Structures are given as C-alpha cells and as structure tokens.
Amino acid sequence: MGIFTSLGQLEEAIPLIERKGAKVRTVYSPIDCREILQKVGVRKTSPVRFATLLGGLAGLSLGVGFAIYTFLEWKFVTSGKPTPPAVPLVVVGFEMTILFGFLSTLLCMLFLCGLPRLRGSQGYDPRFSKDRFGLLLECDRAQREEIEISLEQAGAEEVRVLRTRETSQ
Amino acid sequence: MPSLGRRHFLKLLGLVGSASLTGCSSESPRRLIPYLNPPKDVVPGKASWYATTCMECQAGCGLWARNRDGRVVKLEGNPAHPVNRGALCARGQAGLQGLYDPDRFRGPGEKDGSGVFRALSWEEAFSKAAMELKGLLSRGEGERAVFMTGLLTGSLRDLCIKWVEKLALGGLVMYEPLSYEPLAQAAQKVFGTWAVPHYSMEKADLIISFGADFLSTWISPVEYARRFSEFRTPEEGKRGFFVFFGPRLSQTAANADMWLQVRPGAQRYAALALLKASWKDKEGEKAPWPGSAHLEAFLEKWEEETLLSKAGLKREEFHFVRKLFQRSRRPIVLSSGLETVDPHAHETAWISHVLCSLKKESLELIDVGRGWSVASAAKRSELLSLRDKIESKEISLLLVHGANPVFSFPEFEVLEEAVRKGHLKLIGLSSTEDETTSLSSLILPASNFLEDWADVEPRPGIRGIVQPVMGTVFDTRGLGDVLLELTRRLIPGDPLGHYSFDGFLKERWKSFHEELGIPGGFDSWWAEILRRGGQWVEPSSSKRCEVASVSPPMEWASDEGGQGFELLAYPTVQFLDGRGANRPWLQELPDPMTQITWGSWLEIHPQDAERLGISNEQVVVLKGFGGEAEIPAYVTPLTIPGVLSMPLGQGHTSFGRFAKGCGVNGWKLCSRGANHVSIQPRALKVKFANTDGSLSQHGRGLAQGMDLGEYQEAKSKGQLPKLRLPLPEAYDPKEDFYPPHKHNLYRWAMVVDLDRCIGCGACVIACNAENNVAIVGRELVLQGREMQWIRIERYLEDHPLKVRFLPMLCQHCDAAPCESVCPVYAPHHSAEGLNNQVYNRCIGTRFCSQNCPYKVRRFNWFTFTRPKPLHLQLNPDVTVRQKGVMEKCSFCVQRIVEAKNRIRGERRTLRDGEVIPACAQTCPTEALVFGNLMDPESRVARLSRDPRAYQVLGHLNTKPAVIYLRRLETRREDMAP
Amino acid sequence: MKDWQASTPKSYSEVQEMILGALSPPGRSYWGAVILCLFGLLYGASCWAYQILTGMGVAGINHPVNWGIYLVNFVFWVGIAHSGTLISAILYLLRARWRTSIARAAEAMTVFAVMIAGLFPFIHLGRVWIFYWIIPYPNQRDLWPNFQSPLVFDFLAISTYLTVSSMFWYMGMLPDLAALRDQSTGLKRRIYGIFSLGWQGTHIQWRHYGTAYLLFAAFATPLVISVHSVVSWDFALSIVPGWHSTIFAPYFVAGAIHSGLAMVLTLLIPMRGLLGLQPLINVGTLESIAKTMVLTGLIVGYSYGVEYFMAWYSGNMFEWDTFIWRAFGHYAPQFWVMVVCNVAGPLLFLIKAIRTNLIWLFAVGIIVNIGMWYERFVIIVGSMSHEYVPHAWGVYSPSWVELSIMLGSFSMFLFLFLLFCKFVPPVSVFEMKEHLWTHGKA
C-alpha cells in the first residue's frame, strides 16, 4: 500500500501499477475527487438515484392516498368544499414526496457506504482524513518488490505492506 | 317558608302537577342533582316551567321560569300575558342574577355601630324587631314608626296596609324613583283622574314624544316596544310616523322618523307651540270643554315666534310636524314625566294630554280608567314631609323593604345623619344590601320574588300571580310571612287571620273567584291560574276617556335663569334607576347608543367640547345644585349643544361587588326643577370600556336602509331580492367554485328585521343566560375580550344624524370561512346547515376567528368563573367552556335537539316555530325570526323573499344563513301634506 | 473571486488547522455568553409555562387581533431559516463558489431557526397540551386532522423542512467529523468517532456520497421554496383583506431570503473575527452576500408596490381601505420602518465602499433584520385589526409575556449558535480542500 502527499502523483501511480498487474483495492482520500474514480474505472454516478426515485414516488402516493382516506373517513363538510377536495392534496403530496425521497436517499447512501461502521478498516491511516492519499493494492508475493519500487518511483512518500490472506511476507 | 305554608303550597302544586319544589330545601340547589331518590314527577335532567310574574320593575310582565333539577336557570316571557306577550327585556332576563346575587343577605342579622354584620337566627331577629316595635307601641307612639317599601300592588300591598293599620304605625310609604308623578298630576287636571294613562299606540297613526323613552325605560318598555312595532309595520301601506322632541338622541329617538332637538327645559315650549298652532282645528264636542276660555286666553299670551325661539326649533321643521298633527286622525302625544329629563315635566305632561284630547279618536287610545299602578306610588310631597318628620325627630323607626331613597332621592341624605346621630333606627327587610339598608341596625332579609308568593297588578284588570319557582337560595323568608310573624309577636292571637302569606293571598283570590262568578270550584280555577300565570280580562270595548278641564295650570314656572349647561340624567336600559347595577350581565351589556360598559359618562356635544378644550375620555368636574362629581366626558353628537346628558343608575356605594366603583350617581347631581350645571376639565383621562371599534360603517353598507315608497313599489311588483341563499338551489356556476351540498330535512336560518330592531339588547342578555356566556369585567372589555355571542352594532350616519342598529351573530354560512382553516375539524358544517363548534375538539389556534369576516367568534382567554351562587344559574344543557377554547353562537343547538327529542316517535318533522333560540324568543318586537329555510312555507323562507332582504357582506359568497331585512325610511317629502 | 484565492491558505493541512483550530478550547468570556443566553432561554420558557397555567389572556392578543407577535416571530424565524438552505443547496447547484466558506454556518443557522420557528405555533396555541391532535396519529375514532387546513400544511412543511435541513447539515459534516476524530484523542475522539459514523473517505464512499449530496441539494431547493410558500398560505388562503392575495408565496420567499442573508451577515461578521477565519470567510464572500441582498431587497420593495397596485386596481373597497390604513393608520410607524429598512437599507450596498466595509455590512444586516420583523408585524397585525366590520375594529400591542418569550427565542438561537461555533467545524473542511485541488489544477 502506498501513501501519497499529492493527488497528482496518486493519479499517475494508478495506471502504472495496474500495468504491473496489481489490483487497486481502495483509494483513501480527504476530498471527493471524481478523477480517481475514472482511473480506478468505477462509474461516477451511484445507484443511490434509484432509491431516491422510489422513495419519492412512495411518498407521493402515500401522502395523497392517506389524505383522501382521512377525508372519506368522516366526510366533514368544511367551507362548503367537497370531500375529498383536490387542491390541498397537492401540498400534502409534495411535502411527502420530498420527505420520503430524501430519507430513502439518505438510508441507501449510508448502506452503500457501509456506514455506520464500528471498527476502522485495515490499512486506514488517520492522515487520510487530513492531507494524505492512500492507495491500497493487491498483488501476489512475486510482484511485491517490483510494485513497491514503482510506487516509490511514482512518488509515494511511504510504502507499507499489510499482511493479508493472499499476501504474506 | 313556615311548615304549614309549605304543606299548603304543596297541595297547590300537586294540583298543578309540578311538585319539584318539594326537594328545594334551601341547600338543595347546591348539588347538581339535588335528589338521591327524586319525587316521581321530577325527572332529573328534564326542565319544568313555572308561570310567575316579573317584579324587576312596575310593568309587571308575565314570566315563565325554567327550573332544572331544583334551580331556576332561565326566565322567559309568558306568551299568554297581555303586557309582554312572551317577550322580556334585558332587566327582566337578568332577574335571575338578582336571585343568585352573591351579595344578598345570607340570612337575618344585626349591625353594631361600626357597621359590622353579625348573623342572627330568625328567632332572635324576630324578637329583636318585635322589641323595637313593642317599645313604641307600648308607649302608644306607633306613628313614630314608618314602613317604607318599593312600589307594591295586589295582596302584598293589601297586607302591608292592613299591617300598618293593625299596629297603628305612622304609615306606609311606597317609594318609586320613577313614579311619573307629573303624568298622573296632569291626567288629574285634564281627565279628572289621578292616573298614569295607558296608550294603545298600535292603533295610532302618529306618535309625538316629548322626551318619553318608551322603547327603553318608560313605564312599560316591553309592551310599548311591541305596540310601537305594530304601529310601524308597513303592511297594507299604512305605516305610522314617529316624531321625537328632545335634547338627546336616545335609543327611542334613534328609532324615530324625525328627531327635533329641544333643550330639556324648553320641551314645554315646543309642546305649547304645537298646542297653540293646532288648538283652533280641534275636533270634539260643539260645547267647549271646561276651561277652554282660560286656555285660549293663556295661548293668546304667547307668540308662536317666541315659543319657537325659546324651544330653539326651526320654523319649517315645526310646521312640518304641525301639518302632520293636523292631518293625522289618531295622534298620540307622550311626555317623559321625569324631572331629571324635563325640569318642567308637569307643564309638558299637561300640554301633551291636552294635545291628545284635540282628536276625538285619540281619546279612545288613551286609557285613564285602567292606568298604571305606578300612579299609586308615594307623591314627592309625601316623601318630602316624611323627610321633614325624620329631621324633626318625629320618626324614630323606619322599616325598609325594596326601597333605596338614599341612592335615588338626594333629599333623603338626611337619613344617614339621623341614623348617625341615633334618633332614627332602621330595620331592613330588603333581600339585598343597598345604600338605605346598609344604614339599618337590624336586618330580616325578605326572599327574592322568585322564591316567594305574591301577585302583581300593573293595571286594573291584569292580575299576575307570583309563585315560588324554586326553594330559597339563602336563609330568607317572604315579606308577607315576616310581617305576619311580627304581628303575632306583638298582638296575641292571629290578628290578621292568617298564619302564612300564601293563605292570605289565596283568600284574596277566592274573592276574585266570586266577583267574576267563574263556574266550577275554586281549586280547579286556582290551578288554572297558577298554570296560566294570572288572570286578566280583555278591556271591554275601550270607552273613550272624557276631558274634564283644559284650563291651564295656575302657576307656569318661569325659566330659571341658570348659567352654564343644562344637565339631563336619563334612566338606562340596563339599570333603570339603578336597581340593576349589581347584575354583571347588565353591567357588561353595552349601552345601546354609546356602546360603553361598566361605568358612566357625561355626553357633551363636540362644539362645546371644542370650546372648553375637552377631549374624549377626559375627566371633568361637574358642579350642580346637587353637589359636584368627577366624570369622564364622552364627546358625541348624541346630545345637543348646551346640554350635558348622563346615565342614571351607576355610582353605587354599597350595592355589591359588581356595582362598586362603577361611574357616578346621576341622582345626586340633578336636583329637580333646577338642572343647570357647570363643568371644568381636569388633566386626567379615564378609558371607556366601549365595545365599538368605529362610530360609522364607513359606507360599507352593512346596515342598510330602503325607502318606503320604493319598497312598496317593489313589493307590489313582486320583486325578489338577489340573495346567495345557503341552499343547493342557490348554486351558481358563474360564482361558485365548489359544487353545492345537500342538507338533511332542515336548513336552520334566521331573519333579522332591521326595521323592527330597536337596539334594546334584550337578546344579548337572553343569550348570556341560555348559553352560559362568560362575563369578563371592565379590564378585559378594555382589552377587547368581551364574550357576548350576539351584539347590537350601532352605526351613526351624518347629515342628517341617523342611527342604525345591526344585530350581529354567527351567520352559520354555508361556505363558512372559519371551517376549513381549522386543523382539527373543531368547526364544521352539520347536516342541518349549522356551523358546529366542538369545544372539546378545539385546540385554540384562533384561525377560525381570524378568518370570520363577521368577527362573531369569541375566544376564552382565561377560564372564566362565577362567584357563588351565581354559578347555580348555569344552564346544564350547555357546556361551560374552558380556557383556550373558541366559542360562538350555536343557534341554541341544545334547543333544537330538545325539540327533536320531544317529537321523537311522532313520525314528523319539526313545525315552524317549534324551535326558537333564546334571542328570538325574548325579542319584544319580533325582529328576530328563526326557522327552517328548506320549508318554503316557513316564516324565514317567506321573509327571505321580501324585497327588503339582503345579506351582510353577501359579496364574499359565504352564503350566510342570517338574512337581514333593510330598515325602512320614510322620506319627508312623502309625508309632506 | 481573485482576492478569495489570494487570502486562502495554500495546503490541505493549513486549511484544516485553520478551521479546526477554531475549535480550540474556548475562553471564559465565551462561557459567560453561553450562560447568559441559557438564562434568557430559561426565562422565556418559564414565561411560557406561566401562560399555559393562566391562559392566553396574559398575551396582548384580543378580538379582532387573534394572532400576535407569536406568529410574527414564527414567520420571522422561518424566514431566517431560509438563507441557510438557499446558500448551501441552491448556490451549490449553481456552482457559486463563494458559498463554500459560509455554507456550514448558514446551514447551522437554518437548523436552529427552524427549531425555534417550530416552537412558536405551539406557544401560540390556546390548549397546547393537546397539540398532538394536529398530528395524524391513529386513534379509535379514526379522527384525523383536516388536510385542508393551512395549519396542517404548515405542520407538514415545517417538520419536513426540519428533518431535511438538519440531515443535510449533518451529512455535509460527515467527512469533517471524521477528520476531527482522527486528530483528536480520548473521549473527544470517541464522541466524534460515533458522530462520524466511521467515515473513511474510500473512493466507494466518496462515490455514493457525492451523488447523494447532489440529490439532497436537489431536494432541499424546491423544499425551501415550498416551505415559505406554505407559510405564506396561512395568510393568503384566508379571507382577510391584506392577506388574501396570490402574490404572497413569492413575496414571502423573497422576504425570507432577504432576512436570511441579513442574519448571515449579522452572525458571520462577528464569528469570523472571533474564530480567526478571516482568510476563509473574506470580504469578497460578504460582498457577494451584500450583492444578493440588493436583489432580494428590490424584489421585496417591488412586492410592496404590487400589493398596493392590486389593492387599488381590484376596486375592492375593503382591500384598498386596509392598505390605506396600513400606511396612515394606527400602525403607520411600523409600516414606514418596514419600508425604509427593507428597501432603502440594502440599496446602500450599491456603493462599493459600503458593501466592502465590515461595520456597514453588519449595520445594514441588523437594519434589515429589524425591518423584516416589522414586515411580518405589519402584515399580520395590521390586517387583522382593520377587517370587514368596523364595529369589530381594534388594535393590539404585545404584553410583557409575549416580549419575554420573544427574548427567550433569540437567546435560544444565540445559545445554539455559540455551541455550534465551538463544537463543530464552522466551515466545511473537505470542500475547502476540494477548492484547493481544483484551483491547483487550473
């Protein structure tokens, strides 16, 4: 795994390493940087959007449906208006759409990010939240040396080896 | 009540089939359901009604008292009674608060020198009182004791007279501050009988009033209001014309077709001018009346010019009236007969009687033979001689019942001094503490008229019965019983032949039974009397009263050369002479003209105010013959330049908590005959607790008028008014956004006839009583938090100065703006079109009130409470609201429900008139009509097709269910000959 | 934008140290202020308790003025609550860069303001102990609230807004909380650890986070507009002359943003000084706020004009009379205060010297706040006291209880904001870093 001071070096490092045959596991970064995703080859946009859509629709139908139900429950005439009246449903529906859409987005996002998580993951370094970038790679023992070297060439300020199932000393 | 009395009384009630009083021992009403196991004919939760008679003033209106679970909760007019025909005035409605007055004597007691009250048992009280009298009687000085009562009639009067004779006391003095003595005196002169005449106004075609406020306080306001509205009904083209001469635009003047401004002292000149002008074209016998010669000679002495200038009348106006009088066949001329309103009431009264006599048919409308009992009240001269006797120590003991001369008869201030010096002892028999009773050293409180037996004869031929409608609230006894008991203790045996007063009363009625030769036994008749509320014979074809003499009064008082302003002090619709001042309902009833509550004021014309640099609400020092007082000035065109007017009845010093600290006592200021006063402004302001937000309606056309001619034309053409009725039929796709909705069987609605409404405020008090509407007190009224559900809006209009009254209550709109804004459905539309307000559901957002264009919703700013025992009056059928809850007029929904229960199982719908809300029920002029709009034949439906019909703020298209009928206005040109 | 770059720190660590440095343990004076505000808050609360026990009568409201300054404050605070979301969401979507340094504080302001605003309808309730009847909760009688009532709209809108804005705020803080966690120790570390939900900044997390944040902004924007529109419908949906008008929704939204921006100025100018954030929240930023206020000020002024025009053009005597009375009647002073403060005030910002001078910025901020408070007063009280029926006209002035509770609300606001300044990164750290990055590239 390599720790970089600048995003630029990190960006250059990724293709270089991948050519060497190592796989990028995780990129740690203090900022949201779209370019990394490109390099790592992940689509920018996330499936959260669909949750949003569903949530919104659910909210809309629930709001309107519930309001109508309550009107029919007692059929109180107020201000000579019909029960159920059409106009007020707009407001109810609108607010519910937003509320549910928002909440479903939130939950889905947390879920996909694997939050909340209790224990720090392997290889995480507090500096990542400040000004350092981390590049966690996976490779077989054979390539290790070579990759470490190329990481340093790429400008990694520090290169660290983590013991995992497939990588051993 | 003594035990025999009660047994006696039960027997009677058994006959009437209403024995709910058995349970009414004095403590019973303190429990919600007073019976553990009730008598079988009393159903807890079911009201029983008793017929009785009102003794709040001398008019003697018939009453129906509603008794729920042993306590009276509502008074209503007795529909069968000839005086009021089911209507009742504000003061009558408030009679209940006299019964439950928290400041009544709890029981007999005595006062030591320092005025500390010590309770006594009746036994002790009787023996002490007997001792006082015995002391005098043994020394043969019976005449040193005088019995002073309020105006009494019927059996009580007989008993008192008998009693005074029996004990050979100094005499019986019936004190009535509003005795209308000048009228009686003038009647004596002109018609040869000492009587306060009774007028059949409805038959007249012209009414001319010299300061007589017969729509608010004069003699028998409820009856005269009714007769007046008949006199005015525009049916078949005939509509009487009403001219008011007077210094003040009073509630009565406000209802006149024409108000001619005359200073108090000059009313007699206006009258005289009219007499002089119309004397020559008098009808009647060829043979001249006795005294005609004198009169003519007298009239000769006066030049019309001088008279008019003295009266300050405009020529053409006067001649207009003169022509009216000339043309009319049955004119009636009234005069106030009150020296506080007209210092020369005697002359004015005499002239007005003579004026009436000028027309043959008018004489048929005046009933002198059957005049008002008030004529039998003590004359001023008698009172003055009594005063002198007290001063000269000829009288050492005064028994007082229901009379308060210390308050309303300035000359009687000597009483206080006499008592202080110790050469006069007072024994109080009144049921309430007042200025006079508070001087007494021994108190034997009499019961309220609702707890006691009596009968009332307002006019010969009308005998109203007064029966106990509930047990005594406090430890009090009927006046009659007290007197009888005292006699027994002074003279051995049963001198007056009766153990208890009801026996005495019944015996008297036995004699009527014989007189009238009524078939059948007495008991059944008596039961009938108790059920009907009295006995009255319709006047046998009214024989016209004869003119005895028209010779002018020997002494024609010269104008007192007083400087400064003339003071006018008028009895008020709330308190009359002041007897109603401790009734919170009346204190909070806005004055019809000024809309001020809780206090008194001095009306001064803007010109004068400007001249003296007096601003509204500024305190002025008022100096008169009767002393001086500080009173806030009310700058208003209601009174004319040079005249200050103020209400009577306020300024009590010891009359209970509600009357305390309210205003100034007008009686003290106006010593009769001389009413000139001077004023100086003080650098001090007192806020008026008035309920009106504005004097005028700013051309918003809320209270509308209509010209008589146009109206009759429209009616003949059968024109229909443009209304937005709260019915599906009225749905108009051009105007309505929402589809119509149906009602089931009923669509309750009300019609308010502005042409009949005289602004008296009786409806307001009736509503207070029926719906447990809270009284908030002066401070909160000042903050605009009065709670009344119905209010009479008063709007002034200039050029010419005109007044419009507009009763405003919940309009029960079909598309009520208040409903949809409530988040919790507290207000919503009922299947019968009512705008329901569910108190328990209300959470107090106050949005409904905010969104009500009529501003008729009332919010409970606090949890309002009533001092005991006033709470006993609460109507069990209506929730008492808690703080934080919105409330408003419900069209007396509890009455609708009750009526429906009544006809349950009869397989029919309610008929028109089977449900009447409290306000409509009590209205003396039937200005309010309630009914089902879905029934095309109901009165409301028919009236809503009248060309006069309109809806207040109808353009908002809330489809209000209260439909107003425009006030009719007679153009002078139309009347001009 | 130029001086913005000039004055910004050059490296990530500098940024972070500067911002998180602001959280250094506060001094005595700070705690003094906090305690003071806490007392004010408690005083207001006890006054409310007194009102609940005695009845609404302790407030100055009456017939016809059923709504007093409780609702004035309600609308005022809701208004304040608007600029926060506006700045963070709308400007985010519009990619207005100057928003970054102030978004966090503005959002915090929003959240607190909504909390307070939400209280006032309850304070104003006659029987607050059964307030929950507005909430659609299941009950035996199947009796639900009336979804036609503007007050129910209110309830839905405000509660939604509170949820959304607070979550939006919190989510925006997630990476910064993680940063705090990582550089602090002991208990602090644990607490921040919990709140940061174990954020690590992996590219996966960033991926979803980025999209979600965009969507949040997309939701928040229409919500802001809707909330104040709904609030305006409390009035516009009624029949009261002076309220019943279609202009109300946009008029209120503009007003809300106006007052919100003013409040941002009033809060940020002292804050940046106290926390030493001048380089981040620099005059340039404040200037752009000022510019925006000129715009909103003009919109508000235009609305005033249109209201009068419509009243006159409608030919409705009640409407016209109400507006005449507003300008020349019993509440004329308040009316003219409103006009001068809200319209004339911001126009000063046309002058460069003024809109770049801190004192002036601050002063005008205050002025506009006062003006906007009076705007709500004039609209609410000024219309109700002069409605259809002249007999029912009457005026209103607040009682000491109402004023105390109002004081309490301001104390509460400052109290919360003070806590915010010292316990949460007052400026978004990671977004500032992103700027560095994008600028580095440029």
GROMACS .gro file of C-alpha atoms in nm, chain B residues 564-710:
model
  147
  733GLY     CA    1  -7.392   7.710   3.204
  734PHE     CA    2  -7.511   7.378   3.078
  735GLU     CA    3  -7.841   7.203   3.131
  736LEU     CA    4  -7.794   6.857   3.276
  737LEU     CA    5  -8.006   6.566   3.159
  738ALA     CA    6  -7.994   6.241   3.356
  739TYR     CA    7  -8.179   5.953   3.198
  740PRO     CA    8  -8.275   5.609   3.325
  741THR     CA    9  -8.083   5.341   3.136
  742VAL     CA   10  -8.189   5.028   2.958
  743GLN     CA   11  -7.950   4.833   3.181
  744PHE     CA   12  -8.017   4.963   3.531
  745LEU     CA   13  -8.334   5.172   3.504
  746ASP     CA   14  -8.298   5.390   3.816
  747GLY     CA   15  -8.003   5.185   3.944
  748ARG     CA   16  -8.171   4.871   4.077
  749GLY     CA   17  -7.996   4.654   3.817
  750ALA     CA   18  -7.646   4.778   3.889
  751ASN     CA   19  -7.523   4.466   4.068
  752ARG     CA   20  -7.608   4.235   3.781
  753PRO     CA   21  -7.286   4.154   3.590
  754TRP     CA   22  -7.487   4.075   3.275
  755LEU     CA   23  -7.632   4.425   3.274
  756GLN     CA   24  -7.304   4.590   3.363
  757GLU     CA   25  -7.148   4.427   3.058
  758LEU     CA   26  -7.442   4.499   2.828
  759PRO     CA   27  -7.310   4.779   2.604
  760ASP     CA   28  -7.519   5.093   2.622
  761PRO     CA   29  -7.730   5.096   2.304
  762MET     CA   30  -7.608   5.439   2.197
  763THR     CA   31  -7.255   5.475   2.334
  764GLN     CA   32  -7.165   5.104   2.348
  765ILE     CA   33  -6.993   5.169   2.681
  766THR     CA   34  -6.994   4.905   2.956
  767TRP     CA   35  -6.907   4.910   3.325
  768GLY     CA   36  -6.934   5.276   3.414
  769SER     CA   37  -7.098   5.608   3.346
  770TRP     CA   38  -7.006   5.903   3.131
  771LEU     CA   39  -7.104   6.258   3.051
  772GLU     CA   40  -7.222   6.319   2.697
  773ILE     CA   41  -7.109   6.654   2.561
  774HIS     CA   42  -7.152   6.792   2.212
  775PRO     CA   43  -6.834   6.828   2.000
  776GLN     CA   44  -6.890   7.208   1.969
  777ASP     CA   45  -6.898   7.255   2.345
  778ALA     CA   46  -6.611   7.016   2.392
  779GLU     CA   47  -6.402   7.213   2.145
  780ARG     CA   48  -6.496   7.541   2.308
  781LEU     CA   49  -6.391   7.416   2.652
  782GLY     CA   50  -6.094   7.222   2.519
  783ILE     CA   51  -6.231   6.893   2.643
  784SER     CA   52  -6.121   6.578   2.465
  785ASN     CA   53  -6.293   6.243   2.469
  786GLU     CA   54  -6.239   6.036   2.786
  787GLN     CA   55  -6.112   6.344   2.967
  788VAL     CA   56  -6.236   6.374   3.323
  789VAL     CA   57  -6.441   6.684   3.402
  790VAL     CA   58  -6.560   6.822   3.734
  791LEU     CA   59  -6.937   6.863   3.719
  792LYS     CA   60  -7.084   7.119   3.961
  793GLY     CA   61  -7.458   7.134   4.015
  794PHE     CA   62  -7.710   7.210   4.286
  795GLY     CA   63  -7.676   6.851   4.400
  796GLY     CA   64  -7.305   6.890   4.464
  797GLU     CA   65  -7.018   6.801   4.238
  798ALA     CA   66  -6.868   6.492   4.081
  799GLU     CA   67  -6.584   6.385   3.857
  800ILE     CA   68  -6.689   6.205   3.543
  801PRO     CA   69  -6.524   6.130   3.208
  802ALA     CA   70  -6.659   6.323   2.911
  803TYR     CA   71  -6.792   6.139   2.609
  804VAL     CA   72  -6.774   6.377   2.313
  805THR     CA   73  -7.065   6.290   2.088
  806PRO     CA   74  -7.336   6.442   1.869
  807LEU     CA   75  -7.589   6.230   2.059
  808THR     CA   76  -7.658   6.525   2.284
  809ILE     CA   77  -7.724   6.880   2.161
  810PRO     CA   78  -7.506   7.186   2.222
  811GLY     CA   79  -7.558   7.341   2.563
  812VAL     CA   80  -7.684   7.016   2.713
  813LEU     CA   81  -7.491   6.753   2.905
  814SER     CA   82  -7.650   6.412   2.942
  815MET     CA   83  -7.552   6.128   3.169
  816PRO     CA   84  -7.698   5.789   3.255
  817LEU     CA   85  -7.863   5.717   3.589
  818GLY     CA   86  -7.813   5.404   3.795
  819GLN     CA   87  -7.438   5.388   3.842
  820GLY     CA   88  -7.222   5.519   4.125
  821HIS     CA   89  -7.348   5.287   4.398
  822THR     CA   90  -7.151   5.298   4.721
  823SER     CA   91  -7.281   4.981   4.887
  824PHE     CA   92  -7.478   4.767   4.647
  825GLY     CA   93  -7.246   4.473   4.594
  826ARG     CA   94  -6.923   4.389   4.423
  827PHE     CA   95  -7.029   4.443   4.062
  828ALA     CA   96  -7.182   4.785   4.117
  829LYS     CA   97  -6.887   4.902   4.325
  830GLY     CA   98  -6.666   5.166   4.167
  831CYS     CA   99  -6.874   5.193   3.853
  832GLY     CA  100  -6.935   5.551   3.747
  833VAL     CA  101  -7.118   5.839   3.911
  834ASN     CA  102  -7.461   5.864   4.070
  835GLY     CA  103  -7.667   6.093   3.847
  836TRP     CA  104  -7.949   6.128   4.100
  837LYS     CA  105  -7.723   6.320   4.335
  838LEU     CA  106  -7.641   6.576   4.067
  839CYS     CA  107  -7.981   6.670   3.933
  840SER     CA  108  -8.193   6.835   4.197
  841ARG     CA  109  -8.531   6.864   4.037
  842GLY     CA  110  -8.657   7.176   3.865
  843ALA     CA  111  -8.313   7.332   3.861
  844ASN     CA  112  -8.079   7.140   3.636
  845HIS     CA  113  -7.809   7.390   3.550
  846VAL     CA  114  -7.453   7.276   3.595
  847SER     CA  115  -7.103   7.397   3.520
  848ILE     CA  116  -6.801   7.189   3.427
  849GLN     CA  117  -6.425   7.225   3.427
  850PRO     CA  118  -6.189   6.984   3.256
  851ARG     CA  119  -5.922   6.809   3.459
  852ALA     CA  120  -5.585   6.697   3.330
  853LEU     CA  121  -5.683   6.334   3.365
  854LYS     CA  122  -5.825   6.067   3.137
  855VAL     CA  123  -6.031   5.760   3.207
  856LYS     CA  124  -6.068   5.496   2.937
  857PHE     CA  125  -6.418   5.392   2.837
  858ALA     CA  126  -6.473   5.016   2.822
  859ASN     CA  127  -6.665   5.050   2.498
  860THR     CA  128  -6.719   4.763   2.258
  861ASP     CA  129  -6.744   4.954   1.930
  862GLY     CA  130  -6.442   4.980   1.704
  863SER     CA  131  -6.588   5.263   1.499
  864LEU     CA  132  -6.876   5.508   1.509
  865SER     CA  133  -6.971   5.480   1.145
  866GLN     CA  134  -6.978   5.195   0.896
  867HIS     CA  135  -6.758   5.388   0.652
  868GLY     CA  136  -7.000   5.338   0.365
  869ARG     CA  137  -6.961   4.963   0.379
  870GLY     CA  138  -7.335   4.905   0.363
  871LEU     CA  139  -7.351   4.656   0.647
  872ALA     CA  140  -7.669   4.800   0.799
  873GLN     CA  141  -7.881   4.906   0.503
  874GLY     CA  142  -8.193   5.113   0.465
  875MET     CA  143  -8.462   5.128   0.199
  876ASP     CA  144  -8.706   5.396   0.102
  877LEU     CA  145  -9.065   5.313   0.196
  878GLY     CA  146  -9.202   5.416  -0.143
  879GLU     CA  147  -8.954   5.205  -0.337
   0.00000   0.00000   0.00000
